[in-house]
Coordinates of N, CA and C in Angstrom, one line a residue:
M1 N 143.7 105.0 36.5 CA 144.4 104.2 37.6 C 143.7 103.0 37.9
S2 N 144.1 101.8 37.4 CA 143.5 100.5 37.4 C 144.2 99.8 38.5
A3 N 143.3 99.0 39.3 CA 144.0 98.4 40.3 C 144.1 96.8 39.7
E4 N 145.5 96.4 40.0 CA 145.2 94.9 39.6 C 144.6 94.1 40.7
P5 N 143.9 92.9 40.2 CA 143.4 92.0 41.1 C 144.4 91.3 41.9
R6 N 143.9 91.2 43.3 CA 144.8 90.7 44.3 C 144.8 89.5 43.9
R7 N 146.3 88.8 44.2 CA 146.5 87.4 43.8 C 146.5 86.8 45.4
I8 N 145.8 85.6 45.2 CA 145.6 84.8 46.5 C 146.9 83.8 46.3
R9 N 147.6 83.7 47.5 CA 148.7 82.7 47.6 C 148.6 82.1 49.0
C10 N 148.9 80.6 48.8 CA 148.6 79.7 50.0 C 149.9 79.8 50.9
G11 N 149.4 79.9 52.3 CA 150.7 79.9 53.1 C 151.4 78.6 53.5
A12 N 150.8 77.5 53.0 CA 151.4 76.4 53.2 C 152.3 75.8 52.1
C13 N 151.9 76.1 50.8 CA 152.8 75.6 49.7 C 153.2 76.9 48.8
G14 N 152.7 77.8 49.0 CA 153.3 79.0 48.2 C 152.9 79.1 46.9
L15 N 151.8 78.4 46.4 CA 151.3 78.7 45.1 C 150.0 79.6 45.2
E16 N 149.8 80.1 44.0 CA 148.5 81.2 43.8 C 147.3 80.3 43.5
G17 N 146.3 81.0 43.8 CA 145.1 80.6 43.4 C 144.3 80.0 44.6
H18 N 144.7 79.7 45.7 CA 144.1 79.2 46.9 C 144.8 79.7 47.9
N19 N 144.2 79.6 49.3 CA 144.9 79.8 50.7 C 144.8 78.8 51.4
R20 N 145.4 78.8 52.6 CA 145.2 77.5 53.6 C 143.7 77.3 53.8
G21 N 142.8 78.3 53.9 CA 141.6 78.0 54.3 C 140.6 77.5 53.1
T22 N 141.2 77.7 51.8 CA 140.4 76.9 50.7 C 141.0 75.8 50.1
A23 N 142.4 75.6 50.7 CA 143.0 74.4 50.2 C 142.4 73.1 50.3
T24 N 142.7 72.2 49.4 CA 142.0 70.9 49.4 C 143.3 70.0 48.8
V25 N 142.9 68.6 48.9 CA 143.9 67.7 48.3 C 144.3 67.9 46.7
A26 N 143.1 68.4 46.2 CA 143.4 68.5 44.6 C 144.1 69.9 44.3
N27 N 144.0 71.0 45.1 CA 144.8 72.0 44.5 C 145.9 72.5 45.5
C28 N 146.3 71.7 46.6 CA 147.5 72.1 47.1 C 148.1 71.0 47.6
P29 N 149.7 71.1 47.3 CA 150.4 70.0 47.5 C 150.8 69.6 48.8
A30 N 150.8 70.6 49.5 CA 151.3 70.6 51.1 C 150.0 70.1 51.9
Y31 N 148.9 69.8 51.3 CA 147.5 69.8 52.2 C 147.8 68.6 53.3
N32 N 148.5 67.4 52.7 CA 148.8 66.2 53.6 C 150.0 66.4 54.2
N33 N 150.7 67.5 54.2 CA 152.2 67.5 55.1 C 151.7 67.6 56.6
P34 N 152.4 66.7 57.2 CA 152.2 66.6 58.6 C 152.0 67.7 59.5
D35 N 152.8 68.9 59.2 CA 152.7 70.1 59.8 C 151.3 70.7 59.5
E36 N 150.8 70.7 58.4 CA 149.6 71.2 58.1 C 148.4 70.4 58.4
V37 N 148.5 69.2 58.5 CA 147.6 68.3 59.0 C 147.5 68.8 60.6
S38 N 148.6 68.6 61.2 CA 148.7 69.1 62.7 C 148.0 70.4 63.2
R39 N 148.3 71.4 62.1 CA 147.8 72.8 62.1 C 146.2 72.8 62.0
R40 N 145.7 71.9 61.1 CA 144.2 71.9 60.9 C 143.6 70.9 62.1
N41 N 144.3 70.2 62.5 CA 143.7 69.4 63.7 C 143.7 70.2 65.0
K42 N 144.7 71.1 65.1 CA 144.7 71.9 66.3 C 143.5 73.0 66.4
K43 N 143.3 73.6 64.8 CA 142.4 74.5 64.7 C 141.0 73.9 65.0
I44 N 140.7 72.6 64.4 CA 139.6 72.1 64.9 C 139.2 71.9 66.1
E45 N 140.4 71.4 67.2 CA 140.2 71.0 68.4 C 139.9 72.3 69.1
A46 N 140.5 73.7 68.7 CA 140.2 74.8 69.2 C 138.9 75.3 69.0
A47 N 138.2 75.1 67.7 CA 137.0 75.2 67.4 C 135.9 74.4 68.5
K48 N 136.2 73.1 68.7 CA 135.3 72.4 69.6 C 135.4 72.7 71.1
I49 N 136.5 73.2 71.5 CA 136.7 73.8 72.8 C 135.9 75.1 73.0
K50 N 136.1 75.8 71.8 CA 135.5 77.3 72.0 C 133.9 77.1 71.9
A51 N 133.4 76.0 71.2 CA 131.9 75.7 71.2 C 131.7 75.0 72.4
R52 N 132.5 74.2 72.9 CA 132.1 73.6 74.4 C 132.0 74.7 75.4
D53 N 132.8 75.6 75.5 CA 133.0 76.5 76.4 C 131.7 77.5 76.2
A54 N 131.4 77.8 75.0 CA 130.1 78.7 74.7 C 129.0 77.9 75.4
K55 N 128.9 76.7 75.0 CA 127.6 75.9 75.5 C 127.7 76.0 77.0
E56 N 129.0 75.9 77.5 CA 128.9 75.9 79.2 C 128.4 77.4 79.5
D57 N 128.8 78.4 78.9 CA 128.7 79.7 79.3 C 127.2 79.9 79.3
L58 N 126.7 79.3 78.2 CA 125.1 79.5 78.1 C 124.4 78.8 79.3
K59 N 124.7 77.5 79.7 CA 124.3 76.8 80.7 C 124.5 77.7 81.8
D60 N 125.7 78.4 82.0 CA 125.8 79.1 83.3 C 124.7 80.2 83.3
F61 N 124.8 81.1 82.0 CA 123.9 82.1 82.1 C 122.4 81.7 82.2
E62 N 121.9 80.2 81.9 CA 120.8 80.1 82.1 C 120.4 79.8 83.7
S63 N 121.6 79.2 84.2 CA 121.3 79.0 85.6 C 121.1 80.2 86.6
R64 N 121.9 81.2 86.0 CA 122.1 82.4 86.7 C 120.7 83.1 86.5
K65 N 120.2 83.0 85.4 CA 119.0 83.7 85.0 C 117.6 83.1 85.8
T66 N 118.0 81.7 86.0 CA 116.8 81.1 86.9 C 116.9 81.5 88.2
A67 N 118.1 81.7 88.5 CA 118.4 82.2 90.2 C 118.0 83.5 90.3
R68 N 118.0 84.3 89.1 CA 117.7 85.8 89.4 C 115.9 85.8 89.3
D69 N 115.7 85.2 88.4 CA 114.1 85.1 88.4 C 113.5 84.5 89.8
A70 N 114.0 83.6 90.4 CA 113.7 83.0 91.7 C 114.0 84.1 92.8
A71 N 115.1 84.8 92.7 CA 115.3 85.9 93.5 C 114.3 87.1 93.5
S72 N 114.1 87.5 92.0 CA 113.2 88.3 91.8 C 111.7 88.1 92.1
E73 N 111.3 86.7 92.0 CA 110.2 86.3 92.4 C 110.2 86.5 94.1
R74 N 111.2 86.0 94.8 CA 111.1 86.4 96.3 C 110.9 87.7 96.5
R75 N 111.4 88.5 96.0 CA 111.6 89.9 96.5 C 110.1 90.6 96.1
H76 N 109.5 90.1 94.9 CA 108.0 90.4 94.9 C 107.2 90.0 95.8
Q77 N 107.3 88.6 96.1 CA 106.5 88.1 97.2 C 106.7 88.8 98.6
E78 N 108.0 89.5 98.9 CA 108.2 90.0 100.1 C 107.6 91.4 100.2
M79 N 107.5 92.1 98.9 CA 107.1 93.3 98.9 C 105.6 93.2 98.8
Q80 N 104.8 92.3 98.4 CA 103.5 92.1 98.5 C 103.2 91.8 100.0
R81 N 103.9 91.1 100.9 CA 103.8 90.8 102.2 C 103.9 92.1 103.0
L82 N 104.8 92.9 102.5 CA 105.0 94.0 103.2 C 104.0 95.1 103.0
L83 N 103.6 95.2 101.7 CA 102.3 95.9 101.5 C 101.2 95.7 102.2
A84 N 100.9 94.3 102.3 CA 99.8 93.8 103.2 C 99.8 94.2 104.6
L85 N 101.2 94.2 105.1 CA 101.3 94.4 106.4 C 100.8 95.9 106.6
E86 N 101.5 96.8 105.9 CA 101.3 98.2 105.8 C 99.7 98.6 105.6
Q87 N 99.3 97.9 105.0 CA 97.7 98.1 104.8 C 97.0 97.6 106.0
Q88 N 97.2 96.6 106.6 CA 96.8 96.2 107.9 C 96.9 97.3 109.1
D89 N 98.3 97.9 109.1 CA 98.6 99.1 109.9 C 97.8 100.0 109.9
R90 N 97.5 100.6 108.6 CA 96.8 101.6 108.3 C 95.1 101.4 108.8
E91 N 94.8 100.3 108.4 CA 93.5 99.9 109.0 C 93.4 99.8 110.4
E92 N 94.4 99.3 111.1 CA 94.3 99.4 112.3 C 94.5 100.8 113.0
N93 N 95.3 101.6 112.6 CA 95.4 102.9 113.0 C 94.1 103.7 112.9
R94 N 93.4 103.2 111.7 CA 92.0 104.0 111.5 C 91.0 103.7 112.4
R95 N 91.0 102.2 112.7 CA 89.9 101.8 113.6 C 90.4 102.3 115.0
N96 N 91.7 102.4 115.4 CA 92.0 103.2 116.7 C 91.5 104.6 116.9
A97 N 91.7 105.2 115.8 CA 91.6 106.7 115.7 C 89.9 106.7 115.9
E98 N 89.2 105.8 115.2 CA 87.6 105.8 115.5 C 87.4 105.6 116.6
N99 N 87.9 104.4 117.5 CA 87.6 104.3 118.7 C 87.9 105.4 119.5
E100 N 89.1 105.9 119.3 CA 89.4 107.3 120.2 C 88.2 108.4 120.3
L101 N 88.0 108.5 119.0 CA 86.9 109.6 118.8 C 85.8 109.2 119.5
K102 N 85.3 107.9 119.6 CA 84.0 107.6 120.2 C 84.2 107.6 121.7
R103 N 85.2 107.2 122.2 CA 85.6 107.0 123.7 C 85.6 108.7 123.9
R104 N 86.0 109.6 123.3 CA 86.1 110.9 123.8 C 84.8 111.7 123.6
K105 N 84.0 111.3 122.6 CA 82.8 111.5 122.6 C 82.0 111.2 123.8
K106 N 82.1 109.8 124.2 CA 81.3 109.4 125.2 C 81.7 110.0 126.8
A107 N 83.1 110.2 126.9 CA 83.4 110.9 127.8 C 82.8 112.2 128.0
A108 N 82.7 113.0 126.8 CA 82.3 114.4 126.8 C 80.7 114.3 127.0
E109 N 80.0 113.5 126.9 CA 78.5 113.3 127.0 C 78.2 113.0 128.4
R110 N 79.2 112.0 129.1 CA 79.2 111.8 130.5 C 79.2 113.1 131.3
A111 N 80.3 113.7 131.0 CA 80.7 114.8 131.6 C 79.5 115.8 131.4
E112 N 79.1 116.2 130.4 CA 77.9 116.8 130.3 C 76.6 116.7 131.1
R113 N 76.3 115.3 131.1 CA 75.2 114.8 132.0 C 75.6 115.2 133.4
R114 N 77.0 114.7 133.8 CA 77.2 115.0 135.2 C 77.0 116.6 135.7
A115 N 77.5 117.4 134.5 CA 77.4 118.8 135.0 C 75.8 119.4 134.8
R116 N 75.1 118.7 134.3 CA 73.6 119.1 134.5 C 73.0 118.6 135.7
K117 N 73.4 117.5 136.2 CA 72.9 117.1 137.7 C 73.1 117.9 138.7

């Protein structure tokens, strides 16, 4: 079973050997037909619009990325600030506990001295 090669046929002129995408003035009699010219111009314009939209989308993405990076940096700085505050609180609690132990020890020593008198 052998497959016949597929014949390419132009959608504009109906001739074999080329299609609308590969048509040129030399191989397609309908190339300069006003409908075909209009069709190609619309296709070119659509491609330009698509490229412009893609460029705008990229700019939007970059600006959102910059905003996300800035927000991420602010969150990081806030976390660092909170960690520093937490460290200060732990240090203050440690000092308060040490001072309370010293105070209780002195109070016990005073009570012991009074008891001896």
